[in-house]
XYZ file of N, CA and C in Angstrom:
315
model
N 1.598 -7.380 -1.175
C 1.959 -6.898 0.141
C 1.485 -5.451 0.270
N 0.896 -5.110 1.409
C 0.428 -3.739 1.592
C 1.575 -2.851 2.087
N 1.353 -1.538 2.056
C 2.393 -0.570 2.404
C 2.865 -0.733 3.843
N 1.952 -1.000 4.766
C 2.326 -1.145 6.168
C 3.239 -2.333 6.402
N 2.920 -3.444 5.773
C 3.754 -4.639 5.909
C 5.134 -4.398 5.310
N 5.165 -3.765 4.151
C 6.445 -3.439 3.519
C 7.291 -2.566 4.441
N 6.682 -1.516 4.972
C 7.424 -0.600 5.838
C 7.935 -1.318 7.088
N 7.089 -2.119 7.723
C 7.497 -2.844 8.929
C 8.680 -3.777 8.624
N 8.581 -4.527 7.539
C 9.665 -5.461 7.189
C 10.980 -4.738 6.927
N 10.910 -3.645 6.188
C 12.145 -2.922 5.863
C 12.711 -2.239 7.102
N 11.843 -1.690 7.968
C 12.313 -1.045 9.209
C 13.018 -2.075 10.089
N 12.392 -3.225 10.259
C 12.985 -4.272 11.093
C 14.288 -4.801 10.490
N 14.344 -4.888 9.153
C 15.573 -5.343 8.497
C 16.745 -4.411 8.813
N 16.431 -3.156 9.066
C 17.467 -2.176 9.410
C 17.686 -2.084 10.916
N 16.915 -2.873 11.680
C 17.095 -2.910 13.124
C 16.642 -1.651 13.839
N 15.668 -0.955 13.252
C 15.195 0.295 13.851
C 13.846 0.107 14.537
N 13.628 0.884 15.576
C 12.314 0.931 16.207
C 11.443 1.917 15.426
N 10.164 1.897 15.693
C 9.274 2.872 15.061
C 9.703 4.290 15.426
N 10.095 4.473 16.675
C 10.516 5.802 17.140
C 11.743 6.278 16.371
N 12.720 5.384 16.195
C 13.940 5.754 15.476
C 13.642 6.124 14.026
N 12.764 5.356 13.370
C 12.394 5.702 11.998
C 11.666 7.037 11.961
N 10.777 7.250 12.910
C 10.036 8.515 12.956
C 10.997 9.700 13.091
N 11.998 9.578 13.938
C 12.978 10.657 14.103
C 13.739 10.915 12.809
N 14.151 9.849 12.138
C 14.868 9.996 10.861
C 13.995 10.643 9.789
N 12.709 10.294 9.797
C 11.804 10.755 8.747
C 11.127 12.080 9.087
N 11.329 12.578 10.306
C 10.718 13.846 10.701
C 9.220 13.732 10.918
N 8.797 12.618 11.469
C 7.374 12.421 11.748
C 7.238 11.859 13.160
N 6.044 11.421 13.507
C 5.804 10.884 14.846
C 5.761 9.360 14.829
N 6.108 8.760 15.942
C 6.055 7.306 16.071
C 4.644 6.813 15.832
N 3.646 7.562 16.284
C 2.250 7.152 16.098
C 1.896 7.034 14.615
N 2.478 7.882 13.794
C 2.233 7.817 12.350
C 2.781 6.516 11.780
N 3.997 6.162 12.187
C 4.604 4.904 11.725
C 3.732 3.734 12.167
N 3.289 3.760 13.401
C 2.451 2.695 13.938
C 1.145 2.563 13.156
N 0.490 3.694 12.877
C -0.781 3.655 12.123
C -0.582 3.062 10.739
N 0.507 3.416 10.080
C 0.779 2.875 8.743
C 1.053 1.372 8.836
N 1.939 0.987 9.742
C 2.315 -0.420 9.841
C 1.145 -1.313 10.261
N 0.208 -0.773 11.005
C -0.943 -1.552 11.464
C -2.156 -1.439 10.552
N -1.997 -0.769 9.405
C -3.074 -0.687 8.425
C -4.173 0.298 8.755
N -3.936 1.200 9.699
C -4.947 2.192 10.053
C -4.810 3.462 9.228
N -3.713 3.564 8.514
C -3.473 4.704 7.628
C -2.761 4.183 6.390
N -3.231 4.592 5.223
C -2.590 4.202 3.968
C -1.797 5.413 3.469
N -0.467 5.289 3.426
C 0.335 6.436 3.004
C 0.244 6.658 1.498
N 0.449 7.884 1.093
C 0.579 8.152 -0.338
C 1.880 7.516 -0.816
N 2.016 7.381 -2.107
C 3.264 6.841 -2.665
C 4.422 7.753 -2.269
N 4.209 9.039 -2.326
C 5.261 10.004 -1.960
C 5.685 9.806 -0.501
N 4.705 9.642 0.388
C 5.008 9.473 1.815
C 5.767 8.163 2.060
N 5.323 7.087 1.427
C 6.010 5.812 1.577
C 7.448 5.927 1.073
N 7.642 6.618 -0.035
C 8.987 6.826 -0.568
C 9.845 7.608 0.425
N 9.278 8.619 1.069
C 10.017 9.405 2.065
C 10.442 8.529 3.251
N 9.534 7.678 3.702
C 9.852 6.801 4.832
C 10.942 5.796 4.466
N 10.843 5.235 3.268
C 11.864 4.287 2.824
C 13.208 4.982 2.613
N 13.174 6.209 2.126
C 14.397 6.988 1.957
C 15.084 7.196 3.306
N 14.286 7.410 4.353
C 14.839 7.565 5.699
C 15.525 6.284 6.161
N 15.174 5.159 5.555
C 15.829 3.888 5.841
C 17.027 3.640 4.923
N 17.250 4.564 3.983
C 18.334 4.386 3.029
C 17.938 3.518 1.852
N 16.634 3.442 1.598
C 16.124 2.639 0.490
C 15.304 3.520 -0.444
N 14.966 2.948 -1.584
C 14.206 3.675 -2.592
C 13.015 2.825 -3.007
N 11.874 3.461 -3.145
C 10.673 2.770 -3.603
C 10.696 2.715 -5.121
N 10.454 1.544 -5.677
C 10.362 1.385 -7.126
C 9.015 0.787 -7.463
N 8.315 1.411 -8.396
C 7.039 0.897 -8.891
C 7.223 0.493 -10.341
N 6.517 -0.527 -10.742
C 6.589 -0.913 -12.141
C 5.227 -1.402 -12.604
N 5.033 -1.353 -13.878
C 3.821 -1.877 -14.502
C 4.237 -2.994 -15.446
N 3.493 -4.070 -15.415
C 3.808 -5.234 -16.227
C 2.611 -5.533 -17.112
N 2.825 -5.670 -18.420
C 1.696 -5.960 -19.303
C 1.017 -7.272 -18.929
N -0.282 -7.279 -19.038
C -1.034 -8.501 -18.806
C -0.881 -9.444 -19.986
N -0.950 -10.704 -19.706
C -0.985 -11.701 -20.755
C -2.344 -11.540 -21.448
N -2.396 -11.254 -22.751
C -3.672 -11.016 -23.429
C -4.679 -12.157 -23.254
N -4.213 -13.386 -23.286
C -5.130 -14.520 -23.126
C -5.716 -14.542 -21.724
N -4.891 -14.263 -20.759
C -5.365 -14.240 -19.378
C -6.368 -13.111 -19.197
N -6.107 -11.962 -19.804
C -7.014 -10.826 -19.689
C -8.396 -11.182 -20.237
N -8.445 -11.880 -21.366
C -9.729 -12.289 -21.951
C -10.458 -13.226 -21.000
N -9.742 -14.181 -20.419
C -10.355 -15.102 -19.464
C -10.899 -14.361 -18.251
N -10.152 -13.355 -17.771
C -10.597 -12.576 -16.619
C -11.862 -11.784 -16.950
N -11.923 -11.221 -18.143
C -13.116 -10.475 -18.558
C -14.320 -11.411 -18.623
N -14.133 -12.572 -19.199
C -15.242 -13.539 -19.284
C -15.708 -13.969 -17.899
N -14.764 -14.223 -17.010
C -15.125 -14.620 -15.647
C -15.859 -13.488 -14.942
N -15.424 -12.255 -15.166
C -16.088 -11.105 -14.554
C -17.507 -10.946 -15.082
N -17.685 -11.160 -16.380
C -19.017 -11.032 -16.978
C -19.982 -12.077 -16.432
N -19.467 -13.203 -15.996
C -20.318 -14.257 -15.453
C -20.772 -13.943 -14.024
N -20.125 -12.990 -13.371
C -20.493 -12.621 -11.997
C -21.723 -11.719 -11.995
N -22.402 -11.671 -10.876
C -23.601 -10.837 -10.769
C -23.220 -9.361 -10.793
N -24.173 -8.530 -11.171
C -23.965 -7.083 -11.206
C -23.638 -6.567 -9.801
N -24.287 -7.105 -8.791
C -24.027 -6.682 -7.408
C -22.586 -6.949 -7.016
N -22.086 -8.121 -7.339
C -20.708 -8.473 -7.002
C -19.721 -7.553 -7.723
N -19.998 -7.254 -8.979
C -19.099 -6.366 -9.734
C -19.129 -4.958 -9.174
N -20.310 -4.473 -8.773
C -20.414 -3.137 -8.182
C -19.672 -3.070 -6.850
N -19.807 -4.102 -6.028
C -19.099 -4.125 -4.750
C -17.588 -4.064 -4.968
N -17.105 -4.809 -5.947
C -15.676 -4.761 -6.269
C -15.272 -3.360 -6.733
N -16.109 -2.747 -7.544
C -15.824 -1.397 -8.037
C -15.753 -0.380 -6.917
N -16.698 -0.468 -5.968
C -16.688 0.458 -4.839
C -15.462 0.241 -3.961
N -15.067 -1.013 -3.775
C -13.873 -1.311 -2.985
C -12.629 -0.748 -3.660
N -12.552 -0.913 -4.963
C -11.405 -0.390 -5.706
C -11.365 1.136 -5.640
N -12.513 1.781 -5.776
C -12.566 3.244 -5.709
C -12.124 3.738 -4.337
N -12.546 3.053 -3.286
C -12.144 3.429 -1.929
C -10.639 3.287 -1.756
N -10.092 2.181 -2.252
C -8.654 1.952 -2.173
C -7.898 3.037 -2.940
N -8.379 3.402 -4.117
C -7.724 4.434 -4.930
C -7.736 5.780 -4.208
N -8.852 6.108 -3.547
C -8.924 7.364 -2.787
C -7.900 7.355 -1.657
N -7.742 6.217 -0.990
C -6.774 6.116 0.096
C -5.354 6.306 -0.423
N -5.042 5.690 -1.539
C -3.708 5.839 -2.115
C -3.450 7.281 -2.548
N -4.451 7.891 -3.146
C -4.285 9.258 -3.665
C -4.117 10.278 -2.556
N -4.807 10.053 -1.458
C -4.770 11.065 -0.408
C -4.155 10.639 0.894
N -3.741 9.390 0.988
C -3.184 8.935 2.255
C -4.233 8.944 3.347
N -5.506 8.793 2.970
C -6.610 8.873 3.929
C -6.578 7.716 4.896
N -7.117 7.967 6.066
C -7.251 6.897 7.055
C -8.394 6.005 6.659
N -8.301 4.735 7.090
C -9.385 3.789 6.818
C -10.533 4.015 7.752
């Protein structure tokens, strides 16, 4: 689930409008709208602030990969063309930049 979908679901679960959440979080309704519609990717800190305004807390976790599955994934990746792997790498790098800086898409 992306950050915008998460925020929209949690906001609606609390029965708040975008405007009401924006007032609680000290931001603008347009900012909430851009995040929820995928036009802006918030930083982890920003998403945590918005969820805190809803009375919730963001929790992140890391889960170890199954070693056997990881080997299968590496083999499958090696079977793909260099172009396909590079395209995936560029997409991942772009996503990482958005997460790190909250950049717009």
